[in-house]
Structures are given as C-alpha cells and as structure tokens.
PDB file of C-alpha atoms (C1' of nucleotides) in Angstrom:
ATOM      1  CA  UNK A   1     -20.076 -19.097   1.088  1.00 61.00           C
ATOM      2  CA  UNK A   2     -17.124 -21.281   0.723  1.00 94.00           C
ATOM      3  CA  UNK A   3     -13.859 -19.647  -0.174  1.00 98.00           C
ATOM      4  CA  UNK A   4     -10.513 -21.266  -0.896  1.00 98.00           C
ATOM      5  CA  UNK A   5      -9.942 -22.843   2.557  1.00 98.00           C
ATOM      6  CA  UNK A   6     -13.407 -24.398   2.560  1.00 98.00           C
ATOM      7  CA  UNK A   7     -13.012 -25.742  -0.987  1.00 98.00           C
ATOM      8  CA  UNK A   8      -9.569 -27.110  -0.122  1.00 98.00           C
ATOM      9  CA  UNK A   9     -10.956 -28.836   2.966  1.00 98.00           C
ATOM     10  CA  UNK A  10     -13.781 -30.408   0.974  1.00 98.00           C
ATOM     11  CA  UNK A  11     -11.338 -31.581  -1.714  1.00 98.00           C
ATOM     12  CA  UNK A  12      -9.118 -33.234   0.901  1.00 98.00           C
ATOM     13  CA  UNK A  13     -12.111 -34.929   2.493  1.00 98.00           C
ATOM     14  CA  UNK A  14     -13.398 -36.279  -0.828  1.00 98.00           C
ATOM     15  CA  UNK A  15     -10.077 -37.469  -2.188  1.00 98.00           C
ATOM     16  CA  UNK A  16      -9.761 -40.884  -0.574  1.00 97.00           C
ATOM     17  CA  UNK A  17     -13.419 -41.923  -0.610  1.00 96.00           C
ATOM     18  CA  UNK A  18     -14.178 -40.719  -4.141  1.00 97.00           C
ATOM     19  CA  UNK A  19     -11.013 -41.290  -6.170  1.00 98.00           C
ATOM     20  CA  UNK A  20     -11.513 -44.336  -8.368  1.00 98.00           C
ATOM     21  CA  UNK A  21     -15.253 -44.497  -7.757  1.00 98.00           C
ATOM     22  CA  UNK A  22     -17.597 -45.078 -10.695  1.00 98.00           C
ATOM     23  CA  UNK A  23     -20.861 -43.169 -11.089  1.00 98.00           C
ATOM     24  CA  UNK A  24     -23.685 -45.656 -11.250  1.00 98.00           C
ATOM     25  CA  UNK A  25     -26.567 -43.194 -11.561  1.00 98.00           C
ATOM     26  CA  UNK A  26     -27.181 -39.461 -11.286  1.00 98.00           C
ATOM     27  CA  UNK A  27     -30.344 -38.268  -9.596  1.00 98.00           C
ATOM     28  CA  UNK A  28     -31.200 -34.639 -10.316  1.00 98.00           C
ATOM     29  CA  UNK A  29     -33.492 -32.931  -7.822  1.00 98.00           C
ATOM     30  CA  UNK A  30     -32.923 -29.314  -8.905  1.00 97.00           C
ATOM     31  CA  UNK A  31     -31.802 -28.987 -12.516  1.00 97.00           C
ATOM     32  CA  UNK A  32     -31.253 -25.239 -12.125  1.00 97.00           C
ATOM     33  CA  UNK A  33     -27.802 -25.876 -10.633  1.00 97.00           C
ATOM     34  CA  UNK A  34     -26.661 -27.686 -13.796  1.00 98.00           C
ATOM     35  CA  UNK A  35     -25.015 -26.235 -16.908  1.00 97.00           C
ATOM     36  CA  UNK A  36     -27.254 -28.285 -19.223  1.00 97.00           C
ATOM     37  CA  UNK A  37     -30.480 -30.237 -19.333  1.00 97.00           C
ATOM     38  CA  UNK A  38     -30.736 -32.842 -16.582  1.00 97.00           C
ATOM     39  CA  UNK A  39     -30.968 -35.886 -18.851  1.00 97.00           C
ATOM     40  CA  UNK A  40     -27.916 -34.831 -20.823  1.00 97.00           C
ATOM     41  CA  UNK A  41     -25.943 -34.105 -17.671  1.00 98.00           C
ATOM     42  CA  UNK A  42     -26.835 -37.474 -16.169  1.00 98.00           C
ATOM     43  CA  UNK A  43     -26.073 -39.406 -19.352  1.00 98.00           C
ATOM     44  CA  UNK A  44     -22.627 -37.847 -19.638  1.00 97.00           C
ATOM     45  CA  UNK A  45     -21.762 -38.857 -16.078  1.00 98.00           C
ATOM     46  CA  UNK A  46     -23.223 -42.346 -16.006  1.00 97.00           C
ATOM     47  CA  UNK A  47     -20.370 -44.851 -15.899  1.00 98.00           C
ATOM     48  CA  UNK A  48     -17.722 -42.138 -15.468  1.00 98.00           C
ATOM     49  CA  UNK A  49     -14.885 -42.619 -12.999  1.00 98.00           C
ATOM     50  CA  UNK A  50     -13.775 -39.878 -10.643  1.00 98.00           C
ATOM     51  CA  UNK A  51     -10.044 -39.974 -11.362  1.00 98.00           C
ATOM     52  CA  UNK A  52      -8.993 -37.209  -9.007  1.00 98.00           C
ATOM     53  CA  UNK A  53     -10.368 -34.466  -6.790  1.00 98.00           C
ATOM     54  CA  UNK A  54      -8.795 -31.024  -6.827  1.00 98.00           C
ATOM     55  CA  UNK A  55      -9.539 -27.358  -6.494  1.00 98.00           C
ATOM     56  CA  UNK A  56      -9.104 -24.177  -8.512  1.00 98.00           C
ATOM     57  CA  UNK A  57      -9.794 -21.017  -6.491  1.00 98.00           C
ATOM     58  CA  UNK A  58     -13.053 -21.655  -4.680  1.00 98.00           C
ATOM     59  CA  UNK A  59     -14.142 -24.361  -7.130  1.00 98.00           C
ATOM     60  CA  UNK A  60     -13.949 -28.126  -6.717  1.00 98.00           C
ATOM     61  CA  UNK A  61     -12.567 -29.889  -9.783  1.00 98.00           C
ATOM     62  CA  UNK A  62     -13.290 -33.606 -10.244  1.00 98.00           C
ATOM     63  CA  UNK A  63     -11.458 -35.233 -13.129  1.00 98.00           C
ATOM     64  CA  UNK A  64     -13.434 -37.719 -15.137  1.00 97.00           C
ATOM     65  CA  UNK A  65     -12.197 -39.961 -17.944  1.00 87.00           C
ATOM     66  CA  UNK A  66     -11.059 -38.534 -21.308  1.00 89.00           C
ATOM     67  CA  UNK A  67      -9.633 -35.433 -19.580  1.00 95.00           C
ATOM     68  CA  UNK A  68     -13.141 -34.240 -18.874  1.00 97.00           C
ATOM     69  CA  UNK A  69     -13.805 -32.406 -15.651  1.00 98.00           C
ATOM     70  CA  UNK A  70     -16.745 -31.559 -13.460  1.00 98.00           C
ATOM     71  CA  UNK A  71     -16.361 -28.138 -11.887  1.00 98.00           C
ATOM     72  CA  UNK A  72     -18.408 -27.407  -8.785  1.00 98.00           C
ATOM     73  CA  UNK A  73     -18.901 -23.812  -7.727  1.00 98.00           C
ATOM     74  CA  UNK A  74     -20.545 -23.943  -4.327  1.00 98.00           C
ATOM     75  CA  UNK A  75     -22.040 -20.454  -4.414  1.00 97.00           C
ATOM     76  CA  UNK A  76     -23.124 -19.272  -0.988  1.00 97.00           C
ATOM     77  CA  UNK A  77     -24.603 -22.401   0.540  1.00 97.00           C
ATOM     78  CA  UNK A  78     -23.379 -25.358  -1.522  1.00 97.00           C
ATOM     79  CA  UNK A  79     -22.059 -28.542   0.094  1.00 98.00           C
ATOM     80  CA  UNK A  80     -20.527 -31.711  -1.336  1.00 98.00           C
ATOM     81  CA  UNK A  81     -21.400 -34.411   1.159  1.00 97.00           C
ATOM     82  CA  UNK A  82     -20.423 -38.055   1.297  1.00 97.00           C
ATOM     83  CA  UNK A  83     -23.196 -40.396   2.230  1.00 96.00           C
ATOM     84  CA  UNK A  84     -22.371 -43.929   3.239  1.00 90.00           C
ATOM     85  CA  UNK A  85     -24.084 -46.955   1.701  1.00 86.00           C
ATOM     86  CA  UNK A  86     -25.987 -47.539   4.937  1.00 73.00           C
ATOM     87  CA  UNK A  87     -27.608 -44.098   4.609  1.00 68.00           C
ATOM     88  CA  UNK A  88     -27.456 -43.668   8.349  1.00 69.00           C
ATOM     89  CA  UNK A  89     -28.482 -40.409   9.922  1.00 76.00           C
ATOM     90  CA  UNK A  90     -30.996 -37.841   8.775  1.00 81.00           C
ATOM     91  CA  UNK A  91     -31.397 -37.413   5.020  1.00 86.00           C
ATOM     92  CA  UNK A  92     -30.094 -34.150   3.559  1.00 92.00           C
ATOM     93  CA  UNK A  93     -32.603 -31.321   3.777  1.00 95.00           C
ATOM     94  CA  UNK A  94     -31.828 -29.576   0.459  1.00 97.00           C
ATOM     95  CA  UNK A  95     -30.289 -32.082  -1.953  1.00 97.00           C
ATOM     96  CA  UNK A  96     -29.886 -30.811  -5.520  1.00 98.00           C
ATOM     97  CA  UNK A  97     -27.985 -33.682  -7.180  1.00 98.00           C
ATOM     98  CA  UNK A  98     -27.054 -37.196  -6.057  1.00 98.00           C
ATOM     99  CA  UNK A  99     -24.166 -39.123  -7.600  1.00 98.00           C
ATOM    100  CA  UNK A 100     -24.841 -42.720  -6.662  1.00 97.00           C
ATOM    101  CA  UNK A 101     -21.586 -44.673  -6.750  1.00 97.00           C
ATOM    102  CA  UNK A 102     -21.051 -48.279  -7.759  1.00 97.00           C
ATOM    103  CA  UNK A 103     -19.870 -51.057  -5.499  1.00 93.00           C
ATOM    104  CA  UNK A 104     -21.446 -50.054  -2.214  1.00 91.00           C
ATOM    105  CA  UNK A 105     -19.499 -46.822  -2.046  1.00 94.00           C
ATOM    106  CA  UNK A 106     -22.592 -44.836  -1.154  1.00 96.00           C
ATOM    107  CA  UNK A 107     -23.212 -41.514  -2.827  1.00 97.00           C
ATOM    108  CA  UNK A 108     -21.883 -38.022  -3.262  1.00 98.00           C
ATOM    109  CA  UNK A 109     -24.577 -35.405  -2.684  1.00 98.00           C
ATOM    110  CA  UNK A 110     -24.556 -31.860  -3.976  1.00 98.00           C
ATOM    111  CA  UNK A 111     -26.598 -29.997  -1.373  1.00 97.00           C
ATOM    112  CA  UNK A 112     -27.515 -26.320  -1.710  1.00 97.00           C
ATOM    113  CA  UNK A 113     -30.171 -24.368   0.181  1.00 96.00           C
ATOM    114  CA  UNK A 114     -30.025 -21.214  -1.927  1.00 96.00           C
ATOM    115  CA  UNK A 115     -28.965 -22.883  -5.179  1.00 97.00           C
ATOM    116  CA  UNK A 116     -26.519 -20.172  -6.180  1.00 97.00           C
ATOM    117  CA  UNK A 117     -24.032 -22.952  -6.889  1.00 97.00           C
ATOM    118  CA  UNK A 118     -23.356 -24.496 -10.291  1.00 97.00           C
ATOM    119  CA  UNK A 119     -22.120 -27.840 -11.581  1.00 98.00           C
ATOM    120  CA  UNK A 120     -20.571 -27.764 -15.033  1.00 98.00           C
ATOM    121  CA  UNK A 121     -18.922 -30.296 -17.307  1.00 98.00           C
ATOM    122  CA  UNK A 122     -15.808 -29.248 -19.217  1.00 97.00           C
ATOM    123  CA  UNK A 123     -13.784 -30.796 -21.998  1.00 97.00           C
ATOM    124  CA  UNK A 124     -10.008 -30.441 -21.645  1.00 97.00           C
ATOM    125  CA  UNK A 125      -9.959 -27.288 -23.758  1.00 96.00           C
ATOM    126  CA  UNK A 126     -12.995 -25.766 -22.054  1.00 96.00           C
ATOM    127  CA  UNK A 127     -11.359 -26.342 -18.704  1.00 97.00           C
ATOM    128  CA  UNK A 128      -8.117 -24.754 -19.850  1.00 96.00           C
ATOM    129  CA  UNK A 129      -9.961 -21.648 -21.056  1.00 95.00           C
ATOM    130  CA  UNK A 130     -11.953 -21.375 -17.860  1.00 96.00           C
ATOM    131  CA  UNK A 131      -8.925 -21.857 -15.619  1.00 97.00           C
ATOM    132  CA  UNK A 132      -6.970 -19.274 -17.577  1.00 96.00           C
ATOM    133  CA  UNK A 133      -9.730 -16.740 -16.909  1.00 96.00           C
ATOM    134  CA  UNK A 134      -9.007 -16.964 -13.182  1.00 97.00           C
ATOM    135  CA  UNK A 135      -6.149 -15.237 -11.403  1.00 97.00           C
ATOM    136  CA  UNK A 136      -3.236 -17.073  -9.791  1.00 97.00           C
ATOM    137  CA  UNK A 137      -3.610 -19.424  -6.866  1.00 98.00           C
ATOM    138  CA  UNK A 138      -2.737 -17.306  -3.821  1.00 98.00           C
ATOM    139  CA  UNK A 139      -0.850 -20.204  -2.215  1.00 98.00           C
ATOM    140  CA  UNK A 140       0.967 -21.063  -5.438  1.00 98.00           C
ATOM    141  CA  UNK A 141       4.314 -19.919  -6.824  1.00 97.00           C
ATOM    142  CA  UNK A 142       2.913 -17.396  -9.336  1.00 97.00           C
ATOM    143  CA  UNK A 143       1.434 -15.285  -6.587  1.00 97.00           C
ATOM    144  CA  UNK A 144       4.369 -13.107  -5.566  1.00 97.00           C
ATOM    145  CA  UNK A 145       4.433  -9.770  -3.782  1.00 97.00           C
ATOM    146  CA  UNK A 146       5.745  -8.140  -6.957  1.00 97.00           C
ATOM    147  CA  UNK A 147       2.950  -9.607  -9.088  1.00 97.00           C
ATOM    148  CA  UNK A 148       0.421  -8.528  -6.487  1.00 97.00           C
ATOM    149  CA  UNK A 149       1.772  -5.004  -6.487  1.00 97.00           C
ATOM    150  CA  UNK A 150       1.534  -4.809 -10.276  1.00 97.00           C
ATOM    151  CA  UNK A 151      -2.062  -5.969 -10.125  1.00 97.00           C
ATOM    152  CA  UNK A 152      -2.954  -3.446  -7.446  1.00 97.00           C
ATOM    153  CA  UNK A 153      -1.360  -0.648  -9.463  1.00 96.00           C
ATOM    154  CA  UNK A 154      -3.470  -1.483 -12.499  1.00 95.00           C
ATOM    155  CA  UNK A 155      -6.823  -0.852 -10.815  1.00 96.00           C
ATOM    156  CA  UNK A 156      -8.640   1.980  -9.063  1.00 95.00           C
ATOM    157  CA  UNK A 157     -11.243  -0.159  -7.324  1.00 95.00           C
ATOM    158  CA  UNK A 158     -11.406  -0.446  -3.507  1.00 97.00           C
ATOM    159  CA  UNK A 159      -9.167  -3.168  -2.058  1.00 97.00           C
ATOM    160  CA  UNK A 160     -12.032  -5.357  -0.839  1.00 97.00           C
ATOM    161  CA  UNK A 161     -13.640  -5.299  -4.303  1.00 97.00           C
ATOM    162  CA  UNK A 162     -10.277  -6.044  -5.925  1.00 97.00           C
ATOM    163  CA  UNK A 163      -9.776  -9.087  -3.705  1.00 97.00           C
ATOM    164  CA  UNK A 164     -13.244 -10.453  -4.532  1.00 97.00           C
ATOM    165  CA  UNK A 165     -12.520 -10.297  -8.278  1.00 97.00           C
ATOM    166  CA  UNK A 166     -11.530 -13.878  -9.137  1.00 97.00           C
ATOM    167  CA  UNK A 167      -9.660 -12.675 -12.246  1.00 96.00           C
ATOM    168  CA  UNK A 168      -7.190 -10.933  -9.942  1.00 97.00           C
ATOM    169  CA  UNK A 169      -6.570 -13.684  -7.396  1.00 97.00           C
ATOM    170  CA  UNK A 170      -8.531 -16.947  -7.295  1.00 97.00           C
ATOM    171  CA  UNK A 171     -10.131 -18.033  -4.059  1.00 98.00           C
ATOM    172  CA  UNK A 172     -10.494 -15.021  -1.772  1.00 98.00           C
ATOM    173  CA  UNK A 173     -14.043 -14.143  -0.709  1.00 97.00           C
ATOM    174  CA  UNK A 174     -15.558 -11.629   1.659  1.00 97.00           C
ATOM    175  CA  UNK A 175     -14.437 -13.229   4.921  1.00 97.00           C
ATOM    176  CA  UNK A 176     -10.776 -13.629   4.033  1.00 98.00           C
ATOM    177  CA  UNK A 177     -10.618 -10.335   2.120  1.00 97.00           C
ATOM    178  CA  UNK A 178     -11.598  -8.537   5.312  1.00 97.00           C
ATOM    179  CA  UNK A 179      -9.274 -10.630   7.464  1.00 98.00           C
ATOM    180  CA  UNK A 180      -6.326 -10.097   5.110  1.00 98.00           C
ATOM    181  CA  UNK A 181      -6.883  -6.325   4.953  1.00 98.00           C
ATOM    182  CA  UNK A 182      -6.875  -6.228   8.750  1.00 98.00           C
ATOM    183  CA  UNK A 183      -3.673  -8.258   9.056  1.00 98.00           C
ATOM    184  CA  UNK A 184      -2.035  -6.021   6.441  1.00 98.00           C
ATOM    185  CA  UNK A 185      -3.338  -2.905   8.234  1.00 98.00           C
ATOM    186  CA  UNK A 186      -4.934  -1.525   5.082  1.00 98.00           C
ATOM    187  CA  UNK A 187      -8.343   0.125   4.897  1.00 97.00           C
ATOM    188  CA  UNK A 188     -10.541  -2.202   2.784  1.00 97.00           C
ATOM    189  CA  UNK A 189     -11.964   0.903   1.079  1.00 96.00           C
ATOM    190  CA  UNK A 190      -8.530   2.065  -0.109  1.00 97.00           C
ATOM    191  CA  UNK A 191      -8.213   2.408  -3.892  1.00 97.00           C
ATOM    192  CA  UNK A 192      -5.662  -0.197  -4.877  1.00 96.00           C
ATOM    193  CA  UNK A 193      -3.523   2.046  -7.111  1.00 96.00           C
ATOM    194  CA  UNK A 194      -2.757   4.180  -4.047  1.00 96.00           C
ATOM    195  CA  UNK A 195      -1.091   1.256  -2.221  1.00 96.00           C
ATOM    196  CA  UNK A 196       2.707   1.275  -2.156  1.00 96.00           C
ATOM    197  CA  UNK A 197       5.192  -1.592  -2.357  1.00 97.00           C
ATOM    198  CA  UNK A 198       5.317  -2.070   1.397  1.00 97.00           C
ATOM    199  CA  UNK A 199       1.515  -2.323   1.578  1.00 97.00           C
ATOM    200  CA  UNK A 200       1.595  -4.876  -1.229  1.00 97.00           C
ATOM    201  CA  UNK A 201       4.164  -6.951   0.673  1.00 98.00           C
ATOM    202  CA  UNK A 202       2.094  -6.845   3.849  1.00 98.00           C
ATOM    203  CA  UNK A 203      -1.027  -7.801   1.923  1.00 98.00           C
ATOM    204  CA  UNK A 204       0.774 -10.672   0.196  1.00 98.00           C
ATOM    205  CA  UNK A 205       1.876 -12.107   3.518  1.00 98.00           C
ATOM    206  CA  UNK A 206      -1.525 -11.509   5.093  1.00 98.00           C
ATOM    207  CA  UNK A 207      -3.478 -13.272   2.338  1.00 98.00           C
ATOM    208  CA  UNK A 208      -1.261 -16.347   2.501  1.00 98.00           C
ATOM    209  CA  UNK A 209      -1.233 -16.424   6.261  1.00 98.00           C
ATOM    210  CA  UNK A 210      -4.986 -16.197   6.733  1.00 98.00           C
ATOM    211  CA  UNK A 211      -5.714 -18.802   4.043  1.00 98.00           C
ATOM    212  CA  UNK A 212      -3.218 -21.253   5.538  1.00 98.00           C
ATOM    213  CA  UNK A 213      -4.546 -20.715   9.053  1.00 98.00           C
ATOM    214  CA  UNK A 214      -8.095 -21.275   7.852  1.00 98.00           C
ATOM    215  CA  UNK A 215      -7.168 -24.472   5.995  1.00 98.00           C
ATOM    216  CA  UNK A 216      -5.527 -25.730   9.186  1.00 98.00           C
ATOM    217  CA  UNK A 217      -8.834 -25.095  10.975  1.00 98.00           C
ATOM    218  CA  UNK A 218     -10.822 -26.860   8.197  1.00 98.00           C
ATOM    219  CA  UNK A 219     -12.468 -23.587   7.155  1.00 98.00           C
ATOM    220  CA  UNK A 220     -15.001 -21.165   8.591  1.00 97.00           C
ATOM    221  CA  UNK A 221     -18.531 -22.281   9.437  1.00 96.00           C
ATOM    222  CA  UNK A 222     -20.844 -19.335   9.974  1.00 94.00           C
ATOM    223  CA  UNK A 223     -23.984 -21.133   8.968  1.00 92.00           C
ATOM    224  CA  UNK A 224     -24.074 -23.440   5.951  1.00 93.00           C
ATOM    225  CA  UNK A 225     -20.563 -24.623   5.269  1.00 96.00           C
ATOM    226  CA  UNK A 226     -19.697 -28.237   6.068  1.00 97.00           C
ATOM    227  CA  UNK A 227     -16.798 -30.477   5.144  1.00 97.00           C
ATOM    228  CA  UNK A 228     -17.430 -33.519   2.941  1.00 97.00           C
ATOM    229  CA  UNK A 229     -17.923 -35.491   6.139  1.00 96.00           C
ATOM    230  CA  UNK A 230     -20.533 -33.000   7.353  1.00 95.00           C
ATOM    231  CA  UNK A 231     -18.328 -31.390   9.992  1.00 96.00           C
ATOM    232  CA  UNK A 232     -18.128 -27.700  10.800  1.00 96.00           C
ATOM    233  CA  UNK A 233     -14.950 -25.725  10.226  1.00 97.00           C
ATOM    234  CA  UNK A 234     -13.281 -24.219  13.285  1.00 97.00           C
ATOM    235  CA  UNK A 235     -11.945 -20.924  11.961  1.00 98.00           C
ATOM    236  CA  UNK A 236     -14.996 -18.776  12.888  1.00 97.00           C
ATOM    237  CA  UNK A 237     -13.715 -18.508  16.465  1.00 96.00           C
ATOM    238  CA  UNK A 238     -10.395 -17.190  15.158  1.00 97.00           C
ATOM    239  CA  UNK A 239     -11.758 -14.459  12.899  1.00 97.00           C
ATOM    240  CA  UNK A 240     -10.240 -11.119  13.894  1.00 98.00           C
ATOM    241  CA  UNK A 241     -12.750  -8.686  12.373  1.00 97.00           C
ATOM    242  CA  UNK A 242     -15.296 -10.433  10.137  1.00 97.00           C
ATOM    243  CA  UNK A 243     -18.706 -10.414  11.827  1.00 96.00           C
ATOM    244  CA  UNK A 244     -17.292  -8.657  14.880  1.00 96.00           C
ATOM    245  CA  UNK A 245     -18.814  -5.166  14.636  1.00 95.00           C
ATOM    246  CA  UNK A 246     -18.613  -3.431  18.020  1.00 95.00           C
ATOM    247  CA  UNK A 247     -16.161  -5.912  19.498  1.00 96.00           C
ATOM    248  CA  UNK A 248     -12.692  -4.668  20.456  1.00 96.00           C
ATOM    249  CA  UNK A 249      -9.967  -4.763  17.846  1.00 97.00           C
ATOM    250  CA  UNK A 250      -7.596  -7.619  18.776  1.00 97.00           C
ATOM    251  CA  UNK A 251      -4.651  -5.287  18.260  1.00 98.00           C
ATOM    252  CA  UNK A 252      -5.745  -1.946  19.782  1.00 98.00           C
ATOM    253  CA  UNK A 253      -9.173  -2.557  21.408  1.00 97.00           C
ATOM    254  CA  UNK A 254     -10.884   0.131  19.338  1.00 96.00           C
ATOM    255  CA  UNK A 255     -14.388  -1.130  18.414  1.00 96.00           C
ATOM    256  CA  UNK A 256     -14.536  -2.875  15.044  1.00 96.00           C
ATOM    257  CA  UNK A 257     -16.610  -0.993  12.477  1.00 96.00           C
ATOM    258  CA  UNK A 258     -19.052  -2.485   9.988  1.00 95.00           C
ATOM    259  CA  UNK A 259     -19.856  -0.624   6.799  1.00 95.00           C
ATOM    260  CA  UNK A 260     -21.461  -1.569   3.503  1.00 94.00           C
ATOM    261  CA  UNK A 261     -19.372  -1.417   0.331  1.00 95.00           C
ATOM    262  CA  UNK A 262     -20.953  -2.462  -2.978  1.00 93.00           C
ATOM    263  CA  UNK A 263     -23.864  -4.024  -1.121  1.00 92.00           C
ATOM    264  CA  UNK A 264     -21.677  -6.271   1.018  1.00 95.00           C
ATOM    265  CA  UNK A 265     -20.337  -5.798   4.517  1.00 96.00           C
ATOM    266  CA  UNK A 266     -16.809  -4.787   5.330  1.00 96.00           C
ATOM    267  CA  UNK A 267     -15.348  -5.009   8.842  1.00 97.00           C
ATOM    268  CA  UNK A 268     -12.259  -3.128   9.919  1.00 97.00           C
ATOM    269  CA  UNK A 269     -10.506  -1.202  12.690  1.00 97.00           C
ATOM    270  CA  UNK A 270     -10.441   2.506  11.903  1.00 96.00           C
ATOM    271  CA  UNK A 271      -7.300   2.967  14.006  1.00 97.00           C
ATOM    272  CA  UNK A 272      -5.207   0.030  12.759  1.00 98.00           C
ATOM    273  CA  UNK A 273      -6.462   0.424   9.178  1.00 97.00           C
ATOM    274  CA  UNK A 274      -6.496   4.205   8.731  1.00 93.00           C
ATOM    275  CA  UNK A 275      -8.317   5.770   5.809  1.00 86.00           C
ATOM    276  CA  UNK A 276      -5.883   6.639   3.027  1.00 77.00           C
TER     277      UNK A 276
ATOM    278  C1'  DC B   1     -12.659  -2.031 -21.026  1.00 60.84           C
ATOM    279  C1'  DG B   2     -13.356  -1.109 -15.947  1.00 60.84           C
ATOM    280  C1'  DT B   3     -16.540  -0.256 -12.407  1.00 60.84           C
ATOM    281  C1'  DG B   4     -20.552  -0.656  -9.609  1.00 60.84           C
ATOM    282  C1'  DC B   5     -25.287  -2.024  -8.947  1.00 60.84           C
ATOM    283  C1'  DC B   6     -29.053  -5.489  -9.152  1.00 60.84           C
ATOM    284  C1'  DC B   7     -30.583  -9.951  -9.002  1.00 60.84           C
ATOM    285  C1'  DC B   8     -30.783 -15.059  -8.630  1.00 60.84           C
ATOM    286  C1'  DC B   9     -32.773 -18.223  -4.000  1.00 60.84           C
ATOM    287  C1'  DT B  10     -33.963 -19.691   0.723  1.00 60.84           C
ATOM    288  C1'  DG B  11     -33.511 -19.168   5.517  1.00 60.84           C
ATOM    289  C1'  DT B  12     -32.801 -16.642   9.838  1.00 60.84           C
ATOM    290  C1'  DC B  13     -33.029 -13.015  12.965  1.00 60.84           C
ATOM    291  C1'  DA B  14     -34.114  -8.414  14.989  1.00 60.84           C
ATOM    292  C1'  DG B  15     -37.616  -5.185  15.663  1.00 60.84           C
ATOM    293  C1'  DC B  16     -42.265  -3.796  15.953  1.00 60.84           C
TER     294       DC B  16
ATOM    295  C1'  DT C   1     -47.317 -14.730  17.678  1.00 60.84           C
ATOM    296  C1'  DG C   2     -46.741 -13.013  13.250  1.00 60.84           C
ATOM    297  C1'  DC C   3     -45.313  -9.805   9.884  1.00 60.84           C
ATOM    298  C1'  DT C   4     -41.498  -7.068   7.523  1.00 60.84           C
ATOM    299  C1'  DG C   5     -37.085  -5.873   6.277  1.00 60.84           C
ATOM    300  C1'  DA C   6     -32.191  -6.618   6.436  1.00 60.84           C
ATOM    301  C1'  DC C   7     -28.706  -9.688   5.680  1.00 60.84           C
ATOM    302  C1'  DA C   8     -25.910 -14.053   4.439  1.00 60.84           C
ATOM    303  C1'  DG C   9     -19.583 -17.211   2.420  1.00 60.84           C
ATOM    304  C1'  DG C  10     -20.826 -15.880  -4.843  1.00 60.84           C
ATOM    305  C1'  DG C  11     -20.984 -14.351  -9.282  1.00 60.84           C
ATOM    306  C1'  DG C  12     -23.374 -13.249 -13.952  1.00 60.84           C
ATOM    307  C1'  DG C  13     -25.492  -9.548 -16.509  1.00 60.84           C
ATOM    308  C1'  DC C  14     -26.085  -5.011 -17.602  1.00 60.84           C
ATOM    309  C1'  DA C  15     -25.819   0.125 -17.746  1.00 60.84           C
ATOM    310  C1'  DC C  16     -22.735   3.643 -17.589  1.00 60.84           C
TER     311       DC C  16
END
DNA sequence: CGTGCCCCCTGTCAGC
DNA sequence: TGCTGACAGGGGGCAC
C-alpha cells in the first residue's frame, strides 16, 4: 500500500514522539512479519533507543544504537501507529508487533491486516548493502532527467513495470506510477527504451511533482493507510487517473481506461497518453 | 541477466 | 441472505 509519500508522512509523524525513546518490551503477536525468531527479535530490541526515524524508498528506517537499524516495509496494509500511555480509544484490530516504550511514552504498534509487511534488523554493513540495492531517491539529487533517461534506455519493460522496480527508482508504487505517466502524457504500457529525451524529462518532472503533492496531502488513503497518528491522507481526492475508470480525463474529458498489466491495474487516458 | 507470472494474507464489494 | 470471484497501495521466488 504505502508508497514514498505515505512512508515519508509516517516518518515525520513518528520523529518527535519516538526519537530518544527506549524500548522497554517487545510484544510479538504475529511472528511471520519478522526477519527472525520472535524471541531473538525481541531480545535484540529490548533496551534499545530509537535514535532517529527516516525513510528509504517506501521503507521506514529507525536507527538504533551501535549503528543498527530496524527497517519496516509496510507491504500493502502495514501501519506504524503511536499509542498513548492512556491507551484511549479502540484497541488496534490487527496488531502484529508492539514496541512498549519506557517512561510513560506509550507504545509503537506495527499493525498489518494482510501481513505482507516485514520488520528486519540490520547491522551497519547489512543496511549499506540493502540500501545500495535500491535505486536513487526520486526527490534526491541523484535522480536527474539524464540519469532517468539512461535507465529507461537500458530496459525493454513497460513503463509502469519499470517504475515499480525499486532497483530503478526507490519509492514509486502503482498509484504514483500511474499518476506520473498521466502527467507526463506517456502510455504506461510503452516499452521504456522507446521513450525519447523529451519524454524522460516530462516523466522526471511528473514523478517529482506527484510525490511532492502527495506528501503535502499526507499521502493517499484508499483503504488501509493511516499516518502514525491514525489519520487518513488527503491525496485520494486529487488523484487524476488512479481508480477513476470511466470518469472523464481531467485534461480532455475522454473516459479513463482501466486495463490489467502484469496482474495489476493500470489507469490512463488513451487520448492524452497515446499508444506508442 | 532480464522479464513476467504466481503467490503470500485478509478483507471488501459486486453480482448472482 | 449467502456464496463466489475479482481485486487491493508490495515484493520474493521461480521458470523461461
């Protein structure tokens, strides 16, 4: 579910409440989301301090002591929720892991209905290897139009599939891949090596624009996604094509088309995004 | 190696 | 109502 804007929003929401907090106790409800046996995972976190909260692509990255990190991939339905010490409000419906914090700071809950998410612990070198396996941050300085064009030239896969490959660019998922292709006026089925320099420039701008807009709106809630505070993101109302099959194209009023590509939906305007 | 398909899991919704 | 099938923001594994 969550893509870069959702992960960024969660990271921002966790930063103040969690930074400096010490893990008192880990309570594992569903060990299948962990990268190791539950007792080992819990023992390694007990007494650890969350030194910082960041993000790499769609993943949350919480720094622990000794340069260790906990990486949280939220999968389709994962949430990282803050729960106050008073435990007011309804309890979470699908908790997988609780991180109970010391000093009346409440707890951090990893919540995941489908349990496609994963929590993993990395040493400094393991983290470096993992991070290096991901593509550049699309909002960072390494992601240039020229670098994007080179990457597109090196592959024959359809654009939407290329954008979902985290080794190419880190953080774009199905919603923002479709939105970016629309803004760039490129057919999401187009083979990437057929795209010229101007298309690459338009796509570069479109990716950055849609991700920034979505961060400003605190992400897109279709169903499961929530911020760390449990709020919905507001970007769903601003989506131009995703989930809008049959509705008029915001640019030309032609009905938006839904098709299936590699078992996942694509949405596009056949007039504004002509087949190559 | 690159590419594409299946599957992991649970919940929801449309159609009959 | 209740059943069935399709579909959902991701990504690892495997066959070609």
